[in-house]
Each structure stands twice: as C-alpha cells, then as structure tokens.
Short mmCIF file of C-alpha atoms and ligand atoms in Angstrom, two decimals:
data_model
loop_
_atom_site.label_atom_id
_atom_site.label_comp_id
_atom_site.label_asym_id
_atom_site.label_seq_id
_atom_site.Cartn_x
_atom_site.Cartn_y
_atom_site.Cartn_z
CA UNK A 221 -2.31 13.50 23.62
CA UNK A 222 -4.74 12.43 26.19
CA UNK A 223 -8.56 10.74 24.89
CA UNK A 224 -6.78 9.95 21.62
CA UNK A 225 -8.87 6.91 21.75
CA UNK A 226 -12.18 8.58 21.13
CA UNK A 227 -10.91 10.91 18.59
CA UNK A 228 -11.51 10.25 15.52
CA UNK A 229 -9.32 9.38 12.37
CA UNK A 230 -9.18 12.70 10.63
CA UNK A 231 -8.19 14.54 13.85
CA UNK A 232 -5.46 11.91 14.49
CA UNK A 233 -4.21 12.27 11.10
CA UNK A 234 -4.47 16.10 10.78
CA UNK A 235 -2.75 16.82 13.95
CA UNK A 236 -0.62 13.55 13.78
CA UNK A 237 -2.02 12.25 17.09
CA UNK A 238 -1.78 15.65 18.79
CA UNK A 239 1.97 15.43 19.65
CA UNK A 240 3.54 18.81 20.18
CA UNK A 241 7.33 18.98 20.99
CA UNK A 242 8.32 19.28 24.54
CA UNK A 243 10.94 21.99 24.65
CA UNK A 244 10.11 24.33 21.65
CA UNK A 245 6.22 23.76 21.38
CA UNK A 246 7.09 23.00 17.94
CA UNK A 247 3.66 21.53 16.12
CA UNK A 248 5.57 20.19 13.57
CA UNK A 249 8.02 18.03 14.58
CA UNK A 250 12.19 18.38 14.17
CA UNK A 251 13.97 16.31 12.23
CA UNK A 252 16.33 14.21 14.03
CA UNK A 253 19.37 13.47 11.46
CA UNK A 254 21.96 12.05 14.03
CA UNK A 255 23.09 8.21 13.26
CA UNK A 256 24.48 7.72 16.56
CA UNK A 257 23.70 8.96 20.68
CA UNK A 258 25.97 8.90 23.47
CA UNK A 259 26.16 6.40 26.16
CA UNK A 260 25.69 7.55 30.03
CA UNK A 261 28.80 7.15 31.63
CA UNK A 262 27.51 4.01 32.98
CA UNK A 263 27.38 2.78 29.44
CA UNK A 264 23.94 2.70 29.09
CA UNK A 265 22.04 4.18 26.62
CA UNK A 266 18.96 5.68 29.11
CA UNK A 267 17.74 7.82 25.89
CA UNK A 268 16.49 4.36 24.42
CA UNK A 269 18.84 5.75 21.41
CA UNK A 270 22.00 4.14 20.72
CA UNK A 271 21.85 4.50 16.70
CA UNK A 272 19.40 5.31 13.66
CA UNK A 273 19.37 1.74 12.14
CA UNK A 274 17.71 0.23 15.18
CA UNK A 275 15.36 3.51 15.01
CA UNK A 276 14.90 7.27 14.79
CA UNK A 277 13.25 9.78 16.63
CA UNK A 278 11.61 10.91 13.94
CA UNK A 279 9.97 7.51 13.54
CA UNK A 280 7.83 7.88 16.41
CA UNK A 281 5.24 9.73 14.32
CA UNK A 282 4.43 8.57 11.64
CA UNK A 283 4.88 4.93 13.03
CA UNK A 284 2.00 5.67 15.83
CA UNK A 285 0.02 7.47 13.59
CA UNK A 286 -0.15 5.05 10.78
CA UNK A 287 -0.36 2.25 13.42
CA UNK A 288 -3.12 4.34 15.23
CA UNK A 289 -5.20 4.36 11.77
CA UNK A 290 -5.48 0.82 10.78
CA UNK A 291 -5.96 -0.24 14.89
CA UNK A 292 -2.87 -1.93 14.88
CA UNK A 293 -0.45 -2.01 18.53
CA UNK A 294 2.51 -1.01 16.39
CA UNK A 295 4.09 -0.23 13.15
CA UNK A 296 7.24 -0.15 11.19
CA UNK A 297 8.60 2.39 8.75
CA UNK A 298 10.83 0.41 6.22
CA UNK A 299 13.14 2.79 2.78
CA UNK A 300 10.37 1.39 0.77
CA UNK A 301 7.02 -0.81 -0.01
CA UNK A 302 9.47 -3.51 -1.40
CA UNK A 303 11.62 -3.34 1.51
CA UNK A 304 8.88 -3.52 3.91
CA UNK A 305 6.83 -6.58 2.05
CA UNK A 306 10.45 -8.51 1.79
CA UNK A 307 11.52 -8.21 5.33
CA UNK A 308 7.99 -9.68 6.54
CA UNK A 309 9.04 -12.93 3.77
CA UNK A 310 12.20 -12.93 5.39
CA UNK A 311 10.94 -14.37 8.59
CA UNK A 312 9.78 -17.93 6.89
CA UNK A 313 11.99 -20.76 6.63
CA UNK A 314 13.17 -23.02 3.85
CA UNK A 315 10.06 -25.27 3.48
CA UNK A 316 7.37 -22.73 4.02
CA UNK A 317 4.51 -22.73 2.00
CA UNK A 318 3.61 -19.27 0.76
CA UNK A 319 0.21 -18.70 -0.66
CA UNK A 320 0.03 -15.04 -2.54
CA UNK A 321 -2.26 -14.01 -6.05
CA UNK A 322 -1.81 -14.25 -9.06
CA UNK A 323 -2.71 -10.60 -9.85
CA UNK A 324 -0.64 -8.37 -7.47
CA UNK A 325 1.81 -5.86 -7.90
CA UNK A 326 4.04 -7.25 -10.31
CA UNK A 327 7.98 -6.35 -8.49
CA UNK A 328 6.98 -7.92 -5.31
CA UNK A 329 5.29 -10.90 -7.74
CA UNK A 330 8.52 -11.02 -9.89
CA UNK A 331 10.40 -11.10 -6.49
CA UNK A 332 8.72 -13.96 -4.37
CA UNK A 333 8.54 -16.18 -7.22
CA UNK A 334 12.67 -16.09 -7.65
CA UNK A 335 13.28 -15.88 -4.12
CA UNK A 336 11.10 -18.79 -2.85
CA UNK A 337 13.06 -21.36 -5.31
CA UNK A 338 16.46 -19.95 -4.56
CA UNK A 339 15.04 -20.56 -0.59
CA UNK A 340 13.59 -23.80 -0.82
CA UNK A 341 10.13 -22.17 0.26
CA UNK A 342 7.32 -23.82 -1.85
CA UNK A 343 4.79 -20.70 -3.47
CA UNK A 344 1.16 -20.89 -5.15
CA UNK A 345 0.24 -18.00 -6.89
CA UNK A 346 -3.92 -18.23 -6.65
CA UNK A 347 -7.37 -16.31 -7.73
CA UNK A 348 -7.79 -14.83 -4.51
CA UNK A 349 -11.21 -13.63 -5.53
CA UNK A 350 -11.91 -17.61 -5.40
CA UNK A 351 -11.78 -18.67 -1.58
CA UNK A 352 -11.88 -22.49 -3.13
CA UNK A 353 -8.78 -21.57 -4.43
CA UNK A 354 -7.40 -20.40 -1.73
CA UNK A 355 -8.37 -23.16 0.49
CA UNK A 356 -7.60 -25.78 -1.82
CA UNK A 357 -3.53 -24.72 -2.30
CA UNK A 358 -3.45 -24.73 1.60
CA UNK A 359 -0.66 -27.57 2.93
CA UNK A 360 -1.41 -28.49 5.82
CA UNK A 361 1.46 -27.67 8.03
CA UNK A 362 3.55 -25.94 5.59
CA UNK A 363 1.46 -22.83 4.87
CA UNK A 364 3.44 -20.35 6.57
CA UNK A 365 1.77 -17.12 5.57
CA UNK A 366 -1.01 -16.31 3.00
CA UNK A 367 -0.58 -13.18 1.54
CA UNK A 368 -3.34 -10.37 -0.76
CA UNK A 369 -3.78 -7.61 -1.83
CA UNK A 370 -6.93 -5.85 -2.21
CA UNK A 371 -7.89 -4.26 -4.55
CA UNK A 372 -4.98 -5.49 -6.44
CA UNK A 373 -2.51 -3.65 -9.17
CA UNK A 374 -3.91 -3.28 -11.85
CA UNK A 375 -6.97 -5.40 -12.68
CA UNK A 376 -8.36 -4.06 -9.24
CA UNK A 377 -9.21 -7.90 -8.08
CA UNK A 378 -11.23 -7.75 -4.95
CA UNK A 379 -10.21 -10.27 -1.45
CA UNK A 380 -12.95 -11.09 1.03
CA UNK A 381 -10.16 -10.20 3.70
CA UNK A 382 -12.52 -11.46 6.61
CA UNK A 383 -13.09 -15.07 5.05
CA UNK A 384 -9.42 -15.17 3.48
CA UNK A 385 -8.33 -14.58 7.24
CA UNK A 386 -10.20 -17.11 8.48
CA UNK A 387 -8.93 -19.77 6.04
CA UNK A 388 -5.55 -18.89 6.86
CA UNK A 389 -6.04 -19.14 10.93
CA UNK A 390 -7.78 -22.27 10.39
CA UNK A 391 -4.21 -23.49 8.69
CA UNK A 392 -2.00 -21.83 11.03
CA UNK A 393 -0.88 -19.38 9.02
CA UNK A 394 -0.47 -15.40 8.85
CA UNK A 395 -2.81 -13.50 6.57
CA UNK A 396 -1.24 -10.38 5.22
CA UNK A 397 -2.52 -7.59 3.33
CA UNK A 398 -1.21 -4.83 0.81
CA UNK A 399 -3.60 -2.64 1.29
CA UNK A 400 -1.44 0.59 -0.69
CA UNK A 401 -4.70 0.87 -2.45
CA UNK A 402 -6.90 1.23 -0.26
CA UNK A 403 -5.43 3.35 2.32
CA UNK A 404 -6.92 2.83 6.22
CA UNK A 405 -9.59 5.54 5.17
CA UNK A 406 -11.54 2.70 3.17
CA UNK A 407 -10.15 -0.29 4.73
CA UNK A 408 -9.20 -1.64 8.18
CA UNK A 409 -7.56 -5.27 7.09
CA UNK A 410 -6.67 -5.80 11.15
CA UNK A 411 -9.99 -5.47 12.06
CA UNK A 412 -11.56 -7.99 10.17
CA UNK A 413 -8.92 -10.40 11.04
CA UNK A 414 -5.47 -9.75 9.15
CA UNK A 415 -2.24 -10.35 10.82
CA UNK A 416 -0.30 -7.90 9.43
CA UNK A 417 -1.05 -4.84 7.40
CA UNK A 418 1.41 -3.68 4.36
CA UNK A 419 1.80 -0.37 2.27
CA UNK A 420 3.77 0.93 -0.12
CA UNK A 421 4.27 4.69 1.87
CA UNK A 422 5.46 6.01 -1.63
CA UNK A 423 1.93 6.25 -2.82
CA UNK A 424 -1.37 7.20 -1.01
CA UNK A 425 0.27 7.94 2.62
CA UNK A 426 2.48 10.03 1.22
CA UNK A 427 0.13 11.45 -1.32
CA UNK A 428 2.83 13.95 -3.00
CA UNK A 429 4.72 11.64 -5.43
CA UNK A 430 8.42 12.80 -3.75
CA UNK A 431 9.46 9.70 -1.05
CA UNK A 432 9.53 6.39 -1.52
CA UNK A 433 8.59 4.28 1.71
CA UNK A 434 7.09 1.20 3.33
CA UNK A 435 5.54 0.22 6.29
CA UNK A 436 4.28 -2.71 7.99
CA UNK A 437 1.38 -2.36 10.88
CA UNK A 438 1.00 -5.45 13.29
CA UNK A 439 -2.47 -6.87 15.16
CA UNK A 440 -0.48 -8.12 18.16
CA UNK A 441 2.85 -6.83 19.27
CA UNK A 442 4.32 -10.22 19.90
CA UNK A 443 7.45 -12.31 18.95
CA UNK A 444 6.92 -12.41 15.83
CA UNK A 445 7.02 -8.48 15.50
CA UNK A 446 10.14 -8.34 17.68
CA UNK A 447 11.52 -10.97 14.31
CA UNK A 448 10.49 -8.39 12.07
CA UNK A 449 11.86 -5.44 14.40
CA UNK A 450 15.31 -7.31 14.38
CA UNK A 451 15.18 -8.06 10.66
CA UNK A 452 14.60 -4.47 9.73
CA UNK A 453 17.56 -3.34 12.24
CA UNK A 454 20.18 -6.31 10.78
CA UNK A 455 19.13 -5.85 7.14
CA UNK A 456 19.02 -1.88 7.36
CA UNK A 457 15.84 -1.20 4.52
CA UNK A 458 15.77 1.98 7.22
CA UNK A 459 14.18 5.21 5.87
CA UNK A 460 15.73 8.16 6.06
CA UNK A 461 14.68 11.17 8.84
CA UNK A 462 13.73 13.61 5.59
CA UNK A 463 11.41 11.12 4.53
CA UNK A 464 10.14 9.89 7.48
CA UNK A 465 9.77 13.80 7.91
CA UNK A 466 7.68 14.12 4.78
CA UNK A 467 5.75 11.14 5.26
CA UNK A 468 4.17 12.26 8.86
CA UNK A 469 3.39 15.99 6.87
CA UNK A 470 1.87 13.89 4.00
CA UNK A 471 -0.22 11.54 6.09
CA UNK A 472 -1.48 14.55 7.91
CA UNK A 473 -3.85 15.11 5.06
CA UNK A 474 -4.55 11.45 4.04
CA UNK A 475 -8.29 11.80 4.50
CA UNK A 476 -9.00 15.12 2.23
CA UNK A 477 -7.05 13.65 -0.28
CA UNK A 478 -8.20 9.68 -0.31
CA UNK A 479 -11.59 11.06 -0.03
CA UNK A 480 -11.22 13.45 -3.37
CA UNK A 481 -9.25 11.27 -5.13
CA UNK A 482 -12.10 8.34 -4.34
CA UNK A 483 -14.92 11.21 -5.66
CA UNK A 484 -13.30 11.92 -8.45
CA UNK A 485 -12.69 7.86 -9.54
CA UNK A 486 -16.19 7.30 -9.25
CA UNK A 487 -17.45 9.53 -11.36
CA UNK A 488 -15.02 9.01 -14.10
CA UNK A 489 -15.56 5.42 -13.93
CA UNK A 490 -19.25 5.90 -14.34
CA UNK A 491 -18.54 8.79 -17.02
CA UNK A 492 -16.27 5.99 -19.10
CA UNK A 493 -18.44 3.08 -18.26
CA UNK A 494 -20.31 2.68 -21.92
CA UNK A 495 -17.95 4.88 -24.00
CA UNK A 496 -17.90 3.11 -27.04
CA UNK A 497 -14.23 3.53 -27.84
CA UNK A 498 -13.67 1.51 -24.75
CA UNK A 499 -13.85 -2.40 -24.09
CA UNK A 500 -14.39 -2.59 -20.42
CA UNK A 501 -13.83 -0.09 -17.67
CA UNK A 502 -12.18 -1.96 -14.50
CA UNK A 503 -13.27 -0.09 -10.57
CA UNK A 504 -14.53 -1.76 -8.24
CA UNK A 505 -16.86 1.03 -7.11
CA UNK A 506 -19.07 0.03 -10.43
CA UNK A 507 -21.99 -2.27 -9.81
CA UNK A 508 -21.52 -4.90 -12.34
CA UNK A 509 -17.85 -5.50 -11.41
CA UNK A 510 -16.61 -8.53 -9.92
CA UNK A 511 -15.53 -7.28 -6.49
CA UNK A 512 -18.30 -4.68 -6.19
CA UNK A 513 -20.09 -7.13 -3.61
CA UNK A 514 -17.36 -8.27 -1.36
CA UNK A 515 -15.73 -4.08 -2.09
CA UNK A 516 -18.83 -3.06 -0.56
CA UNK A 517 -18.80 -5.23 2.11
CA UNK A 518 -15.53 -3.92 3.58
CA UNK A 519 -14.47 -0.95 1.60
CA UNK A 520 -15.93 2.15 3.60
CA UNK A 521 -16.58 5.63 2.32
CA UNK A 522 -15.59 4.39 -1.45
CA UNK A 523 -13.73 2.08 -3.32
CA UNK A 524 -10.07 3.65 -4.34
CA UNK A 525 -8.98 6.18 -6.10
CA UNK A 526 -7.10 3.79 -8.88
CA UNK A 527 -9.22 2.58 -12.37
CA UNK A 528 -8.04 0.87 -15.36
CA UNK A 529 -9.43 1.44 -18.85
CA UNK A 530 -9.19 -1.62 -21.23
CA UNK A 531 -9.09 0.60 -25.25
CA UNK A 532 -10.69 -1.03 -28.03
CA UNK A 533 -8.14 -1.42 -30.67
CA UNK A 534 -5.79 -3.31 -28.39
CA UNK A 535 -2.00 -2.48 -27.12
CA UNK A 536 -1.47 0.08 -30.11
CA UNK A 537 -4.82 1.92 -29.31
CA UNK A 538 -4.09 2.03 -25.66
CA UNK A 539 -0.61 3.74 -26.17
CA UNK A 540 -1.98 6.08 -28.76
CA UNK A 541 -4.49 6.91 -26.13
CA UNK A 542 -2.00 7.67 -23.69
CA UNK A 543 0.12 9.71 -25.96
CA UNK A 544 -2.73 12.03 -26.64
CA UNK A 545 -3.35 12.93 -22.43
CA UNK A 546 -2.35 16.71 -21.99
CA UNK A 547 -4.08 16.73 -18.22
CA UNK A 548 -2.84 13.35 -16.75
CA UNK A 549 0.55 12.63 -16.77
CA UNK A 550 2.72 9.88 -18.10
CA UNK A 551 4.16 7.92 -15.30
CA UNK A 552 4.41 4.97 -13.15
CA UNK A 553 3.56 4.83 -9.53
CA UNK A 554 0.08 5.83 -7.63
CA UNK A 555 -1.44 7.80 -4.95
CA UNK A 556 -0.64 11.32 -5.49
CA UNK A 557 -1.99 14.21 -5.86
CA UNK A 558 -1.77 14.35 -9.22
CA UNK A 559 -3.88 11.87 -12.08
CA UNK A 560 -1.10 9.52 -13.92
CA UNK A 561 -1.66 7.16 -16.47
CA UNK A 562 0.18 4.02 -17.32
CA UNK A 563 0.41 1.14 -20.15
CA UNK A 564 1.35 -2.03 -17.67
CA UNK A 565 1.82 -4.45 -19.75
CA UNK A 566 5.29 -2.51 -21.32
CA UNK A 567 6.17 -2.38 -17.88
CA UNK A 568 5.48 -5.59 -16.49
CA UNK A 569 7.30 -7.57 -19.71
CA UNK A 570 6.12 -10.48 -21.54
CA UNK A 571 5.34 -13.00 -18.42
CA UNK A 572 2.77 -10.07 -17.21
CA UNK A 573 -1.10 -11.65 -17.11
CA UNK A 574 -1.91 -7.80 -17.76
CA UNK A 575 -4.12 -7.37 -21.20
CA UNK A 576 -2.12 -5.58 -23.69
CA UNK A 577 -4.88 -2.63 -24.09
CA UNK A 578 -5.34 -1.86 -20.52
CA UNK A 579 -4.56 2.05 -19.15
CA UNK A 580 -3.82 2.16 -15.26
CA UNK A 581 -4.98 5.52 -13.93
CA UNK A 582 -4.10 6.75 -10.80
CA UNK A 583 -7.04 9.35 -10.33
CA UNK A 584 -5.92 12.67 -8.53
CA UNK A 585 -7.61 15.17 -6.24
CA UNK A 586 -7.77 17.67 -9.45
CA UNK A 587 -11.29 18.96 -10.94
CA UNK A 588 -12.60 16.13 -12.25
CA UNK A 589 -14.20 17.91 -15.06
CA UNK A 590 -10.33 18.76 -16.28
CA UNK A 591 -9.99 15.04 -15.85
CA UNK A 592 -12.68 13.90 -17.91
CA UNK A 593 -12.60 15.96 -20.53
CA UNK A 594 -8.54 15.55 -20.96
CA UNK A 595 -9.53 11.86 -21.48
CA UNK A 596 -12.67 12.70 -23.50
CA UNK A 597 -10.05 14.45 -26.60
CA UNK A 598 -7.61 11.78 -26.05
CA UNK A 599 -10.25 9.42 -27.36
CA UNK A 600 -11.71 11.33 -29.44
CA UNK A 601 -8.23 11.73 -30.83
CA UNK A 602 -7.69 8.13 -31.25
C1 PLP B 751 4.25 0.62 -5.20
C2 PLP B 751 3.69 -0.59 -4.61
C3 PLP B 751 4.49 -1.51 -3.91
C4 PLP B 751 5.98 -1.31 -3.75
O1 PLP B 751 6.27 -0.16 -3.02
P1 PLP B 751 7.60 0.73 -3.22
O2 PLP B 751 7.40 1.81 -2.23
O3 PLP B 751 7.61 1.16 -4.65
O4 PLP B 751 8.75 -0.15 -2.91
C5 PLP B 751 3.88 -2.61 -3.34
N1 PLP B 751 2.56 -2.83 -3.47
C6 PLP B 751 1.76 -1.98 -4.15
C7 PLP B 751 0.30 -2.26 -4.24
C8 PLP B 751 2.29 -0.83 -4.73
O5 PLP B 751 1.51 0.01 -5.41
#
C-alpha cells in the first residue's frame, strides 16, 4: 500500500490499491454484512463502527479506489446513480439557482425539474455545448451549483468542463459532472477544475450489468462533503455490502474493459458513418461531430464506448431496426460488457427532446466484427 502515489491507474484498479486483508491475507476482500458493532465498555465505539448506514467496511475499497482514480480526497458510495446525483441537490436551499442541460440523462432531468418547483429552487435547463449560454442563465448570487454531463445521454453533447468550471467559480457556484460516460480512464473532471465528480456505478464501474450503484468523488474534503456525508447517513440511499462487494471486483478491470469497449465504438462509428440507410451517426470520437474538438481536448485514450444511430425512415425504421439485432441485445442501461441497443424516445415519453429515429448503443468489449456485421443484416433487413 506504500508508493501508491506513483503507481499508475491500471495497477490501482487491478489490485484495488494493493490492499490485502490483515488477518487472513485475503486478496480479495470479505464482505462485511453486519448492520450494527458493539460499543467498548466505555461506550465508545473505538472500531470507528457503530452501524452500516453511517458506513461499511466494505466501503473502504471501492470508495478509495474510485476516489484514487479521478484524484479526488474522497468518495461516496450511494444504492444508486439517482441516489447519489439527488443527495448532492439536496444540499441547496429554497432559492438556489440550479443551472443543468438540456440534454442529460432524462430520470435525473425528469427529477430536478419537479423537485426544484416543489422546493422553491429556481432551474435553467441550457446548451451546455454553448458557454454563452451558460454564462448568460448565471444569477448572480443565486447560482448555487451548475451541473453537466459530458458526453451526455444520448445525443453524446460534449462540455468544455475546464471553461464551464471556470464560469461557475467566477459565480460562486459548484460545477458538477456526470461523467458515467466517460469513466476516469478518459476523463479526470477534478482535474480540470470540477467540484464534484458523479457516476452512475450501475454502468461502466461496474461493467457487468448485475448492481445498481452511485457514487460521488469530491476535489476538497471540506464542509460541504461532511453535508453530503450526513445527508447520505440521514436519508439512507446506502448500498448494500454484496454490491459494494461486486463493485470493487468490477472496477478492478475498468481499464481492459473501457479501453475495448472505446476500440470497438470507434470503429463501428467509422464503419456506420456513410451507410446510406442511416441519417447521421452521433460519437464524439468522429471528426466532423460537434464535440470532437473540445472531446479531444479532454477526453484521453478515446472518446466512450456509447454511439447513437439516427435510421432513415424515422421512429418506425429505427424500431424495425432494433427488432432485427440477433448480436446486441434489447435493453436499457450502459456500460457492460455486453453491446445493448435502445429506442429512447419510447422510453423517455413525449416531453423527451430525443429524435424519434435515434438507436442508443451501448458498445461492448465483444469482437467487433460480430458487432458490425449483426448490425450490417439488421439493416439490410430493414
Ligand atoms: C444510469 C445513469 C444515471 C442514473 O444511475 P442509476 O444507477 O440508474 O440510478 C445517471 N446518469 C447517467 C449518465 C446514467 O447513465
């Protein structure tokens, strides 16, 4: 556990920071499943334990590991994305001024818009590609916490998280990012000037579609931190030690699999990039697309393993397309090991800014050439 400093990411995350457990030896860690720990007869709970809302042992992990990887001093392991991106909301007060994007994953959308009228807290939903934008919905005073997410679900809209930070400092405000997407392998928000750093656990960290988690990673561990330790302790979005458990054995091989998964994107965007049964192919990896720049700019080592396909023929073509897809799977969610494919716009409702003929597609870490050509018949087919 000593030099972990100079190591670098993959070793951390392969031998989850190199902790071995003290009595057994144990590599991989137990699973601590007790709620509760006894008091020394003096009352005092010396352990640092008194019960598993506050924390769990089997915490420690994956929350230095994950706060290792984006260079933050600490993070928090919340029962899910939602949970986690909710309890950091939970901190403002009635009055704050909340700026988030327009495009961004649509539950946590849906949410903040109906919980910042029922608190009083004023919300602009912006082009976050657009730093005018940005700037120009600031209130001086009021803006409490800016918040992105890059590249964001599902239109893959990229934030210049350096300048976005800077805007929000010069307001007084947090700037948060969800960066699910892009995983600390291709992106270190903290580092180029984020406040706090958010992920859905459920998807890339994990990597095996089978927990659902959140986290939050922090720049400073100051009082505001200690507000979001207390909210996640009195609110109780706490995940469970099997998870936490499967999380830490997941993250172990974040780097393999980001790093396939990112291949594998790449070259299927480029493969589907002038198919003629297609209207516009939407990665930010591609050199004519929107973000590519600004992607390039802070994105290291690739730009995500997550595309969306816009099918000629609009929402009917798009579904038809999906229903042909013997390789990729059916399915909601992202970051797994395995390629899915989604309509959004069914899923998102009619308020969704989603085109109706746009595919999500998680890419996965299987041959690509299985990938491709499973999407090749499927539009052949349509
Ligand atoms: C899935 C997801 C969330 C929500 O996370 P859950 O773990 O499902 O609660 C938030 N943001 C993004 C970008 C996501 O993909």
């Amino acid at each position: 556990m000593s030099n972990d400093k100079k190591l670098a990411p993959e070793t951390i995350a392969a031998q989850a920071l190199g902790w071995i457990e003290p009595t057994t030896r144990a590599i991989s860690p137990p699973i601590h499943v007790s709620s509760t720990y006894e008091r020394d007869e003096d009352g005092q709970y010396r352990s640092g334990r008194n019960y598993s809302r506050t924390d769990n042992p089997s915490y420690d992990q994956p929350e230095a590991v994950l706060a290792a990887l984006e260079g933050g001093k600490a993070a928090l392991l919340f029962s899910s994305g939602m949970a986690a991106a909710t309890t950091l909301f939970q901190t403002l007060k009635p009055g704050d001024h909340i700026i988030g994007p327009k495009v961004m994953y649509w539950s946590l959308r849906n949410w903040l818009v109906a919980t910042a009228e029922k608190w009083g807290a004023g919300l602009d939903l912006v082009d976050m590609r657009d730093l005018s934008a940005v700037k120009a919905a600031i209130k001086p005073g009021r803006t409490k916490l800016i918040w992105a997410e890059t590249p964001a679900n599902p239109l893959w809209h990229v934030t210049d998280i350096a300048a976005a930070a800077e805007i929000a400092h010069a307001a007084g405000a947090r700037f948060a990012v969800d960066s699910t997407a892009a995983t600390p392998v291709l992106t270190k928000p903290l580092a180029l000037g984020a406040d706090i750093v958010m992920h859905s656990a459920t998807k890339y960290l994990n990597g095996h579609s089978d927990v659902i988690a959140g986290a939050l990673v922090t720049r400073e561990a100051d009082a505001f931190w200690e507000q979001i330790k207390l909210l996640r302790l009195q609110q109780g979005g706490v995940l469970g030690p099997f998870e936490a458990w499967l999380l830490l054995r997941g993250m172990r091989t974040l780097y393999p699999r980001v790093r396939m998964a990112v291949a594998n994107a790449q070259f299927l965007a480029e493969k589907l990039a002038g198919n003629s049964r297609l209207e516009e192919v939407l990665y930010p990896g591609l050199p004519d697309f929107s973000g590519h720049a600004v992607a390039a700019r802070q994105m290291h080592g690739g730009f995500g393993g997550m595309l969306s396909i816009r099918v000629k023929g609009g929402e009917a073509a798009a579904v038809r397309l999906a229903a042909h897809v013997k390789v990729w799977k059916r399915a909601t969610s992202l970051g797994g090991v395995e390629s899915l494919m989604e309509h959004r716009a069914s899923v998102e409702g009619p308020n969704s800014p989603i085109p109706k003929d746009l595919l999500r597609l998680s890419v996965g870490v299987e041959d690509r050439g299985d990938l491709l050509a499973d999407l090749e018949q499927a539009l052949q087919a349509n």
